[in-house]
Amino acid sequence: MEIMGVLIFGLALALALLQNPVQSSIDVPCDFPAIFNFGDSNSDTGGLSAAFGQASSPHGESFFHGPAGRYCDGRLVIDFIAESLGLPYLSAYLDAVGSNFSNGANFATAGSTIRPQNTTLHQSGFSPFSLNVQWYQFHDFHNRSQIFRTKGIFGELLPKAEYFSRALYTFDIGQNDLTAGYFLNMSTNEVEAYVPDALDQFTAVVKVILINFC
């Protein structure tokens, strides 16, 4: 599908730029003080594990040498993005243990979709934390973090107010919307028919963040 081709090209381009930054006559380093990420297993750094139990071995073995909330044996693209910006790895919003959100938060969970699936994880294998839920979590995080940031140690664990307008916002989601249709025995034509709605819902979330926070 053309859409998937564009997404794959975009990911390949992002990786290429991270490895070989474009040189100009005046190099201007990126100055993002925080990252806020939304997505699925491609960028989940512990969200689903916090909600439903840690991903077991061999997940995390090759780099973290143990469970690290990621559904792979090493790091994810979002980890390399954080490294390239000189920022710590993102803590999952849902993880209450050992998390530090001073440089952003990760709302992604493995199995997430753009469109709510209205099923449980055990019924379908898809996360209940769809993109609209992640948006609500981010909105609540933004508001409450600024209230609690003035109280004791929270000043060191939560982002400054100005970080939200200067942050890098990343989105990596949509693949599970396609596979969800096939799990329901839909035809290719039926799956393609709801792609525009998924894109509309994705666009709506991106727009509301751009308008209100960037």
JSON list of C-alpha atoms in Angstrom, two decimals, residues 3-194:
[
{"chain": "A", "resi": 3, "resn": "ILE", "atom": "CA", "xyz": [0.68, 4.65, 2.82]},
{"chain": "A", "resi": 4, "resn": "MET", "atom": "CA", "xyz": [2.90, 1.91, 4.20]},
{"chain": "A", "resi": 5, "resn": "GLY", "atom": "CA", "xyz": [5.54, 2.77, 1.60]},
{"chain": "A", "resi": 6, "resn": "VAL", "atom": "CA", "xyz": [5.58, 6.39, 2.74]},
{"chain": "A", "resi": 7, "resn": "LEU", "atom": "CA", "xyz": [5.86, 5.33, 6.40]},
{"chain": "A", "resi": 8, "resn": "ILE", "atom": "CA", "xyz": [8.73, 2.94, 5.67]},
{"chain": "A", "resi": 9, "resn": "PHE", "atom": "CA", "xyz": [10.52, 5.60, 3.58]},
{"chain": "A", "resi": 10, "resn": "GLY", "atom": "CA", "xyz": [10.05, 8.13, 6.38]},
{"chain": "A", "resi": 11, "resn": "LEU", "atom": "CA", "xyz": [11.54, 5.78, 8.95]},
{"chain": "A", "resi": 12, "resn": "ALA", "atom": "CA", "xyz": [14.49, 4.96, 6.70]},
{"chain": "A", "resi": 13, "resn": "LEU", "atom": "CA", "xyz": [15.10, 8.67, 6.09]},
{"chain": "A", "resi": 14, "resn": "ALA", "atom": "CA", "xyz": [14.99, 9.41, 9.82]},
{"chain": "A", "resi": 15, "resn": "LEU", "atom": "CA", "xyz": [17.54, 6.69, 10.51]},
{"chain": "A", "resi": 16, "resn": "ALA", "atom": "CA", "xyz": [19.79, 7.94, 7.73]},
{"chain": "A", "resi": 17, "resn": "LEU", "atom": "CA", "xyz": [19.70, 11.50, 9.06]},
{"chain": "A", "resi": 18, "resn": "LEU", "atom": "CA", "xyz": [20.52, 10.32, 12.58]},
{"chain": "A", "resi": 19, "resn": "GLN", "atom": "CA", "xyz": [23.56, 8.43, 11.30]},
{"chain": "A", "resi": 20, "resn": "ASN", "atom": "CA", "xyz": [24.64, 11.04, 8.73]},
{"chain": "A", "resi": 21, "resn": "PRO", "atom": "CA", "xyz": [23.34, 14.50, 9.67]},
{"chain": "A", "resi": 22, "resn": "VAL", "atom": "CA", "xyz": [22.98, 16.93, 6.77]},
{"chain": "A", "resi": 23, "resn": "GLN", "atom": "CA", "xyz": [25.89, 19.33, 6.79]},
{"chain": "A", "resi": 24, "resn": "SER", "atom": "CA", "xyz": [25.37, 23.03, 6.18]},
{"chain": "A", "resi": 25, "resn": "SER", "atom": "CA", "xyz": [27.66, 26.02, 6.21]},
{"chain": "A", "resi": 26, "resn": "ILE", "atom": "CA", "xyz": [26.48, 26.69, 9.76]},
{"chain": "A", "resi": 27, "resn": "ASP", "atom": "CA", "xyz": [25.75, 23.60, 11.86]},
{"chain": "A", "resi": 28, "resn": "VAL", "atom": "CA", "xyz": [22.88, 24.28, 14.24]},
{"chain": "A", "resi": 29, "resn": "PRO", "atom": "CA", "xyz": [22.49, 21.54, 16.86]},
{"chain": "A", "resi": 30, "resn": "CYS", "atom": "CA", "xyz": [19.02, 20.36, 17.79]},
{"chain": "A", "resi": 31, "resn": "ASP", "atom": "CA", "xyz": [17.95, 21.88, 21.08]},
{"chain": "A", "resi": 32, "resn": "PHE", "atom": "CA", "xyz": [15.01, 19.79, 22.25]},
{"chain": "A", "resi": 33, "resn": "PRO", "atom": "CA", "xyz": [14.87, 19.72, 26.06]},
{"chain": "A", "resi": 34, "resn": "ALA", "atom": "CA", "xyz": [12.29, 16.92, 26.09]},
{"chain": "A", "resi": 35, "resn": "ILE", "atom": "CA", "xyz": [10.59, 14.24, 23.99]},
{"chain": "A", "resi": 36, "resn": "PHE", "atom": "CA", "xyz": [6.94, 13.24, 24.17]},
{"chain": "A", "resi": 37, "resn": "ASN", "atom": "CA", "xyz": [6.23, 10.03, 22.30]},
{"chain": "A", "resi": 38, "resn": "PHE", "atom": "CA", "xyz": [2.99, 8.36, 21.21]},
{"chain": "A", "resi": 39, "resn": "GLY", "atom": "CA", "xyz": [2.79, 4.95, 19.61]},
{"chain": "A", "resi": 40, "resn": "ASP", "atom": "CA", "xyz": [2.83, 1.16, 19.75]},
{"chain": "A", "resi": 41, "resn": "SER", "atom": "CA", "xyz": [5.44, -1.57, 20.29]},
{"chain": "A", "resi": 42, "resn": "ASN", "atom": "CA", "xyz": [7.85, 0.17, 17.91]},
{"chain": "A", "resi": 43, "resn": "SER", "atom": "CA", "xyz": [8.46, 2.79, 20.60]},
{"chain": "A", "resi": 44, "resn": "ASP", "atom": "CA", "xyz": [7.03, 1.33, 23.85]},
{"chain": "A", "resi": 45, "resn": "THR", "atom": "CA", "xyz": [9.66, 1.72, 26.59]},
{"chain": "A", "resi": 46, "resn": "GLY", "atom": "CA", "xyz": [7.62, 0.15, 29.36]},
{"chain": "A", "resi": 47, "resn": "GLY", "atom": "CA", "xyz": [3.97, 1.19, 29.10]},
{"chain": "A", "resi": 48, "resn": "LEU", "atom": "CA", "xyz": [2.35, -2.17, 28.41]},
{"chain": "A", "resi": 49, "resn": "SER", "atom": "CA", "xyz": [4.72, -3.92, 30.81]},
{"chain": "A", "resi": 50, "resn": "ALA", "atom": "CA", "xyz": [3.70, -1.54, 33.59]},
{"chain": "A", "resi": 51, "resn": "ALA", "atom": "CA", "xyz": [0.03, -2.25, 32.95]},
{"chain": "A", "resi": 52, "resn": "PHE", "atom": "CA", "xyz": [0.11, -6.00, 32.28]},
{"chain": "A", "resi": 53, "resn": "GLY", "atom": "CA", "xyz": [3.45, -7.33, 33.56]},
{"chain": "A", "resi": 54, "resn": "GLN", "atom": "CA", "xyz": [7.02, -7.23, 32.35]},
{"chain": "A", "resi": 55, "resn": "ALA", "atom": "CA", "xyz": [7.95, -8.61, 28.96]},
{"chain": "A", "resi": 56, "resn": "SER", "atom": "CA", "xyz": [9.84, -11.80, 29.76]},
{"chain": "A", "resi": 57, "resn": "SER", "atom": "CA", "xyz": [13.23, -12.98, 28.51]},
{"chain": "A", "resi": 58, "resn": "PRO", "atom": "CA", "xyz": [14.75, -12.70, 25.94]},
{"chain": "A", "resi": 59, "resn": "HIS", "atom": "CA", "xyz": [13.29, -9.17, 25.74]},
{"chain": "A", "resi": 60, "resn": "GLY", "atom": "CA", "xyz": [15.92, -6.69, 26.89]},
{"chain": "A", "resi": 61, "resn": "GLU", "atom": "CA", "xyz": [18.75, -9.21, 27.12]},
{"chain": "A", "resi": 62, "resn": "SER", "atom": "CA", "xyz": [21.28, -7.88, 24.61]},
{"chain": "A", "resi": 63, "resn": "PHE", "atom": "CA", "xyz": [21.54, -4.29, 25.90]},
{"chain": "A", "resi": 64, "resn": "PHE", "atom": "CA", "xyz": [19.75, -3.90, 29.23]},
{"chain": "A", "resi": 65, "resn": "HIS", "atom": "CA", "xyz": [20.59, -7.46, 30.34]},
{"chain": "A", "resi": 66, "resn": "GLY", "atom": "CA", "xyz": [17.10, -7.99, 31.66]},
{"chain": "A", "resi": 67, "resn": "PRO", "atom": "CA", "xyz": [13.47, -6.89, 31.24]},
{"chain": "A", "resi": 68, "resn": "ALA", "atom": "CA", "xyz": [13.35, -3.22, 30.23]},
{"chain": "A", "resi": 69, "resn": "GLY", "atom": "CA", "xyz": [9.75, -2.80, 29.08]},
{"chain": "A", "resi": 70, "resn": "ARG", "atom": "CA", "xyz": [10.70, -3.04, 25.42]},
{"chain": "A", "resi": 71, "resn": "TYR", "atom": "CA", "xyz": [9.40, -5.74, 23.10]},
{"chain": "A", "resi": 72, "resn": "CYS", "atom": "CA", "xyz": [12.81, -6.36, 21.57]},
{"chain": "A", "resi": 73, "resn": "ASP", "atom": "CA", "xyz": [16.15, -7.59, 22.90]},
{"chain": "A", "resi": 74, "resn": "GLY", "atom": "CA", "xyz": [17.85, -4.20, 22.74]},
{"chain": "A", "resi": 75, "resn": "ARG", "atom": "CA", "xyz": [17.02, -0.57, 22.09]},
{"chain": "A", "resi": 76, "resn": "LEU", "atom": "CA", "xyz": [14.32, 1.01, 19.95]},
{"chain": "A", "resi": 77, "resn": "VAL", "atom": "CA", "xyz": [14.49, 3.87, 17.44]},
{"chain": "A", "resi": 78, "resn": "ILE", "atom": "CA", "xyz": [13.11, 6.22, 20.12]},
{"chain": "A", "resi": 79, "resn": "ASP", "atom": "CA", "xyz": [16.08, 5.25, 22.33]},
{"chain": "A", "resi": 80, "resn": "PHE", "atom": "CA", "xyz": [18.56, 6.18, 19.61]},
{"chain": "A", "resi": 81, "resn": "ILE", "atom": "CA", "xyz": [16.74, 9.48, 19.02]},
{"chain": "A", "resi": 82, "resn": "ALA", "atom": "CA", "xyz": [17.06, 10.30, 22.72]},
{"chain": "A", "resi": 83, "resn": "GLU", "atom": "CA", "xyz": [20.74, 9.36, 22.67]},
{"chain": "A", "resi": 84, "resn": "SER", "atom": "CA", "xyz": [21.41, 11.54, 19.62]},
{"chain": "A", "resi": 85, "resn": "LEU", "atom": "CA", "xyz": [19.82, 14.52, 21.40]},
{"chain": "A", "resi": 86, "resn": "GLY", "atom": "CA", "xyz": [21.78, 13.93, 24.59]},
{"chain": "A", "resi": 87, "resn": "LEU", "atom": "CA", "xyz": [18.64, 13.06, 26.53]},
{"chain": "A", "resi": 88, "resn": "PRO", "atom": "CA", "xyz": [17.98, 10.09, 28.84]},
{"chain": "A", "resi": 89, "resn": "TYR", "atom": "CA", "xyz": [15.82, 7.21, 27.68]},
{"chain": "A", "resi": 90, "resn": "LEU", "atom": "CA", "xyz": [12.14, 8.01, 28.00]},
{"chain": "A", "resi": 91, "resn": "SER", "atom": "CA", "xyz": [10.24, 6.71, 31.00]},
{"chain": "A", "resi": 92, "resn": "ALA", "atom": "CA", "xyz": [6.85, 5.21, 30.28]},
{"chain": "A", "resi": 93, "resn": "TYR", "atom": "CA", "xyz": [3.96, 7.34, 31.54]},
{"chain": "A", "resi": 94, "resn": "LEU", "atom": "CA", "xyz": [2.31, 4.26, 33.05]},
{"chain": "A", "resi": 95, "resn": "ASP", "atom": "CA", "xyz": [5.42, 3.13, 34.94]},
{"chain": "A", "resi": 96, "resn": "ALA", "atom": "CA", "xyz": [5.32, 4.32, 38.55]},
{"chain": "A", "resi": 97, "resn": "VAL", "atom": "CA", "xyz": [8.62, 2.71, 39.60]},
{"chain": "A", "resi": 98, "resn": "GLY", "atom": "CA", "xyz": [11.92, 4.53, 39.02]},
{"chain": "A", "resi": 99, "resn": "SER", "atom": "CA", "xyz": [10.54, 6.92, 36.41]},
{"chain": "A", "resi": 100, "resn": "ASN", "atom": "CA", "xyz": [11.92, 10.38, 35.72]},
{"chain": "A", "resi": 101, "resn": "PHE", "atom": "CA", "xyz": [9.86, 12.62, 33.46]},
{"chain": "A", "resi": 102, "resn": "SER", "atom": "CA", "xyz": [12.05, 15.73, 33.61]},
{"chain": "A", "resi": 103, "resn": "ASN", "atom": "CA", "xyz": [12.97, 15.33, 29.94]},
{"chain": "A", "resi": 104, "resn": "GLY", "atom": "CA", "xyz": [9.70, 13.97, 28.61]},
{"chain": "A", "resi": 105, "resn": "ALA", "atom": "CA", "xyz": [7.41, 10.97, 28.78]},
{"chain": "A", "resi": 106, "resn": "ASN", "atom": "CA", "xyz": [6.44, 8.02, 26.64]},
{"chain": "A", "resi": 107, "resn": "PHE", "atom": "CA", "xyz": [2.74, 7.26, 26.17]},
{"chain": "A", "resi": 108, "resn": "ALA", "atom": "CA", "xyz": [3.24, 4.41, 23.69]},
{"chain": "A", "resi": 109, "resn": "THR", "atom": "CA", "xyz": [2.13, 0.87, 24.53]},
{"chain": "A", "resi": 110, "resn": "ALA", "atom": "CA", "xyz": [2.69, -2.29, 22.52]},
{"chain": "A", "resi": 111, "resn": "GLY", "atom": "CA", "xyz": [-0.38, -3.30, 20.55]},
{"chain": "A", "resi": 112, "resn": "SER", "atom": "CA", "xyz": [-1.84, 0.22, 20.43]},
{"chain": "A", "resi": 113, "resn": "THR", "atom": "CA", "xyz": [-3.98, 1.38, 17.53]},
{"chain": "A", "resi": 114, "resn": "ILE", "atom": "CA", "xyz": [-5.13, 4.74, 16.25]},
{"chain": "A", "resi": 115, "resn": "ARG", "atom": "CA", "xyz": [-8.78, 3.71, 16.28]},
{"chain": "A", "resi": 116, "resn": "PRO", "atom": "CA", "xyz": [-10.15, 2.32, 19.59]},
{"chain": "A", "resi": 117, "resn": "GLN", "atom": "CA", "xyz": [-10.73, -1.42, 19.24]},
{"chain": "A", "resi": 118, "resn": "ASN", "atom": "CA", "xyz": [-13.31, -1.75, 22.05]},
{"chain": "A", "resi": 119, "resn": "THR", "atom": "CA", "xyz": [-11.86, -5.10, 23.13]},
{"chain": "A", "resi": 120, "resn": "THR", "atom": "CA", "xyz": [-9.59, -6.23, 25.96]},
{"chain": "A", "resi": 121, "resn": "LEU", "atom": "CA", "xyz": [-5.94, -7.14, 25.52]},
{"chain": "A", "resi": 122, "resn": "HIS", "atom": "CA", "xyz": [-6.72, -10.77, 26.31]},
{"chain": "A", "resi": 123, "resn": "GLN", "atom": "CA", "xyz": [-9.53, -10.90, 23.75]},
{"chain": "A", "resi": 124, "resn": "SER", "atom": "CA", "xyz": [-7.72, -9.44, 20.79]},
{"chain": "A", "resi": 125, "resn": "GLY", "atom": "CA", "xyz": [-4.07, -8.86, 21.65]},
{"chain": "A", "resi": 126, "resn": "PHE", "atom": "CA", "xyz": [-4.48, -5.12, 21.07]},
{"chain": "A", "resi": 127, "resn": "SER", "atom": "CA", "xyz": [-3.74, -2.54, 23.75]},
{"chain": "A", "resi": 128, "resn": "PRO", "atom": "CA", "xyz": [-6.64, -0.61, 25.30]},
{"chain": "A", "resi": 129, "resn": "PHE", "atom": "CA", "xyz": [-4.43, 2.49, 25.20]},
{"chain": "A", "resi": 130, "resn": "SER", "atom": "CA", "xyz": [-5.32, 3.71, 21.70]},
{"chain": "A", "resi": 131, "resn": "LEU", "atom": "CA", "xyz": [-4.04, 7.04, 20.39]},
{"chain": "A", "resi": 132, "resn": "ASN", "atom": "CA", "xyz": [-6.97, 9.04, 21.77]},
{"chain": "A", "resi": 133, "resn": "VAL", "atom": "CA", "xyz": [-6.31, 7.57, 25.24]},
{"chain": "A", "resi": 134, "resn": "GLN", "atom": "CA", "xyz": [-2.62, 8.45, 24.94]},
{"chain": "A", "resi": 135, "resn": "TRP", "atom": "CA", "xyz": [-3.65, 12.00, 24.06]},
{"chain": "A", "resi": 136, "resn": "TYR", "atom": "CA", "xyz": [-5.86, 12.23, 27.18]},
{"chain": "A", "resi": 137, "resn": "GLN", "atom": "CA", "xyz": [-2.98, 10.89, 29.27]},
{"chain": "A", "resi": 138, "resn": "PHE", "atom": "CA", "xyz": [-0.62, 13.49, 27.82]},
{"chain": "A", "resi": 139, "resn": "HIS", "atom": "CA", "xyz": [-3.12, 16.31, 28.41]},
{"chain": "A", "resi": 140, "resn": "ASP", "atom": "CA", "xyz": [-3.57, 15.24, 32.03]},
{"chain": "A", "resi": 141, "resn": "PHE", "atom": "CA", "xyz": [0.19, 14.85, 32.45]},
{"chain": "A", "resi": 142, "resn": "HIS", "atom": "CA", "xyz": [0.78, 18.37, 31.17]},
{"chain": "A", "resi": 143, "resn": "ASN", "atom": "CA", "xyz": [-1.72, 19.93, 33.56]},
{"chain": "A", "resi": 144, "resn": "ARG", "atom": "CA", "xyz": [-0.90, 17.95, 36.69]},
{"chain": "A", "resi": 145, "resn": "SER", "atom": "CA", "xyz": [2.87, 18.00, 36.23]},
{"chain": "A", "resi": 146, "resn": "GLN", "atom": "CA", "xyz": [2.91, 21.78, 36.56]},
{"chain": "A", "resi": 147, "resn": "ILE", "atom": "CA", "xyz": [0.89, 21.62, 39.77]},
{"chain": "A", "resi": 148, "resn": "PHE", "atom": "CA", "xyz": [3.10, 19.02, 41.42]},
{"chain": "A", "resi": 149, "resn": "ARG", "atom": "CA", "xyz": [6.38, 20.39, 40.05]},
{"chain": "A", "resi": 150, "resn": "THR", "atom": "CA", "xyz": [6.36, 23.06, 42.76]},
{"chain": "A", "resi": 151, "resn": "LYS", "atom": "CA", "xyz": [6.24, 20.45, 45.52]},
{"chain": "A", "resi": 152, "resn": "GLY", "atom": "CA", "xyz": [9.50, 19.05, 46.85]},
{"chain": "A", "resi": 153, "resn": "ILE", "atom": "CA", "xyz": [11.37, 16.45, 44.83]},
{"chain": "A", "resi": 154, "resn": "PHE", "atom": "CA", "xyz": [8.84, 16.61, 41.98]},
{"chain": "A", "resi": 155, "resn": "GLY", "atom": "CA", "xyz": [10.71, 19.64, 40.67]},
{"chain": "A", "resi": 156, "resn": "GLU", "atom": "CA", "xyz": [13.50, 17.26, 39.65]},
{"chain": "A", "resi": 157, "resn": "LEU", "atom": "CA", "xyz": [11.22, 14.59, 38.21]},
{"chain": "A", "resi": 158, "resn": "LEU", "atom": "CA", "xyz": [8.78, 16.59, 36.07]},
{"chain": "A", "resi": 159, "resn": "PRO", "atom": "CA", "xyz": [9.38, 18.81, 33.00]},
{"chain": "A", "resi": 160, "resn": "LYS", "atom": "CA", "xyz": [9.50, 22.58, 33.18]},
{"chain": "A", "resi": 161, "resn": "ALA", "atom": "CA", "xyz": [6.48, 24.37, 31.72]},
{"chain": "A", "resi": 162, "resn": "GLU", "atom": "CA", "xyz": [8.47, 25.82, 28.81]},
{"chain": "A", "resi": 163, "resn": "TYR", "atom": "CA", "xyz": [9.68, 22.35, 27.77]},
{"chain": "A", "resi": 164, "resn": "PHE", "atom": "CA", "xyz": [6.29, 21.48, 26.32]},
{"chain": "A", "resi": 165, "resn": "SER", "atom": "CA", "xyz": [6.49, 24.16, 23.62]},
{"chain": "A", "resi": 166, "resn": "ARG", "atom": "CA", "xyz": [10.12, 23.34, 22.83]},
{"chain": "A", "resi": 167, "resn": "ALA", "atom": "CA", "xyz": [9.88, 19.55, 22.93]},
{"chain": "A", "resi": 168, "resn": "LEU", "atom": "CA", "xyz": [10.18, 17.01, 20.14]},
{"chain": "A", "resi": 169, "resn": "TYR", "atom": "CA", "xyz": [6.87, 15.21, 19.60]},
{"chain": "A", "resi": 170, "resn": "THR", "atom": "CA", "xyz": [7.12, 11.79, 17.95]},
{"chain": "A", "resi": 171, "resn": "PHE", "atom": "CA", "xyz": [4.40, 9.47, 16.67]},
{"chain": "A", "resi": 172, "resn": "ASP", "atom": "CA", "xyz": [4.87, 5.85, 15.60]},
{"chain": "A", "resi": 173, "resn": "ILE", "atom": "CA", "xyz": [1.50, 4.14, 15.29]},
{"chain": "A", "resi": 174, "resn": "GLY", "atom": "CA", "xyz": [-0.87, 2.68, 12.71]},
{"chain": "A", "resi": 175, "resn": "GLN", "atom": "CA", "xyz": [0.41, -0.77, 11.82]},
{"chain": "A", "resi": 176, "resn": "ASN", "atom": "CA", "xyz": [-1.95, -2.46, 14.28]},
{"chain": "A", "resi": 177, "resn": "ASP", "atom": "CA", "xyz": [-4.95, -0.74, 12.71]},
{"chain": "A", "resi": 178, "resn": "LEU", "atom": "CA", "xyz": [-4.21, -2.67, 9.54]},
{"chain": "A", "resi": 179, "resn": "THR", "atom": "CA", "xyz": [-3.65, -6.02, 11.21]},
{"chain": "A", "resi": 180, "resn": "ALA", "atom": "CA", "xyz": [-6.75, -5.60, 13.41]},
{"chain": "A", "resi": 181, "resn": "GLY", "atom": "CA", "xyz": [-8.95, -5.86, 10.35]},
{"chain": "A", "resi": 182, "resn": "TYR", "atom": "CA", "xyz": [-7.38, -9.12, 9.28]},
{"chain": "A", "resi": 183, "resn": "PHE", "atom": "CA", "xyz": [-7.86, -10.57, 12.77]},
{"chain": "A", "resi": 184, "resn": "LEU", "atom": "CA", "xyz": [-11.56, -9.84, 12.24]},
{"chain": "A", "resi": 185, "resn": "ASN", "atom": "CA", "xyz": [-11.41, -11.70, 8.92]},
{"chain": "A", "resi": 186, "resn": "MET", "atom": "CA", "xyz": [-11.96, -8.53, 6.90]},
{"chain": "A", "resi": 187, "resn": "SER", "atom": "CA", "xyz": [-11.01, -8.46, 3.25]},
{"chain": "A", "resi": 188, "resn": "THR", "atom": "CA", "xyz": [-8.25, -6.20, 1.96]},
{"chain": "A", "resi": 189, "resn": "ASN", "atom": "CA", "xyz": [-10.89, -3.87, 0.51]},
{"chain": "A", "resi": 190, "resn": "GLU", "atom": "CA", "xyz": [-12.67, -3.66, 3.87]},
{"chain": "A", "resi": 191, "resn": "VAL", "atom": "CA", "xyz": [-9.42, -2.85, 5.65]},
{"chain": "A", "resi": 192, "resn": "GLU", "atom": "CA", "xyz": [-8.51, -0.20, 3.07]},
{"chain": "A", "resi": 193, "resn": "ALA", "atom": "CA", "xyz": [-11.96, 1.34, 3.52]},
{"chain": "A", "resi": 194, "resn": "TYR", "atom": "CA", "xyz": [-11.29, 2.38, 7.12]}
]
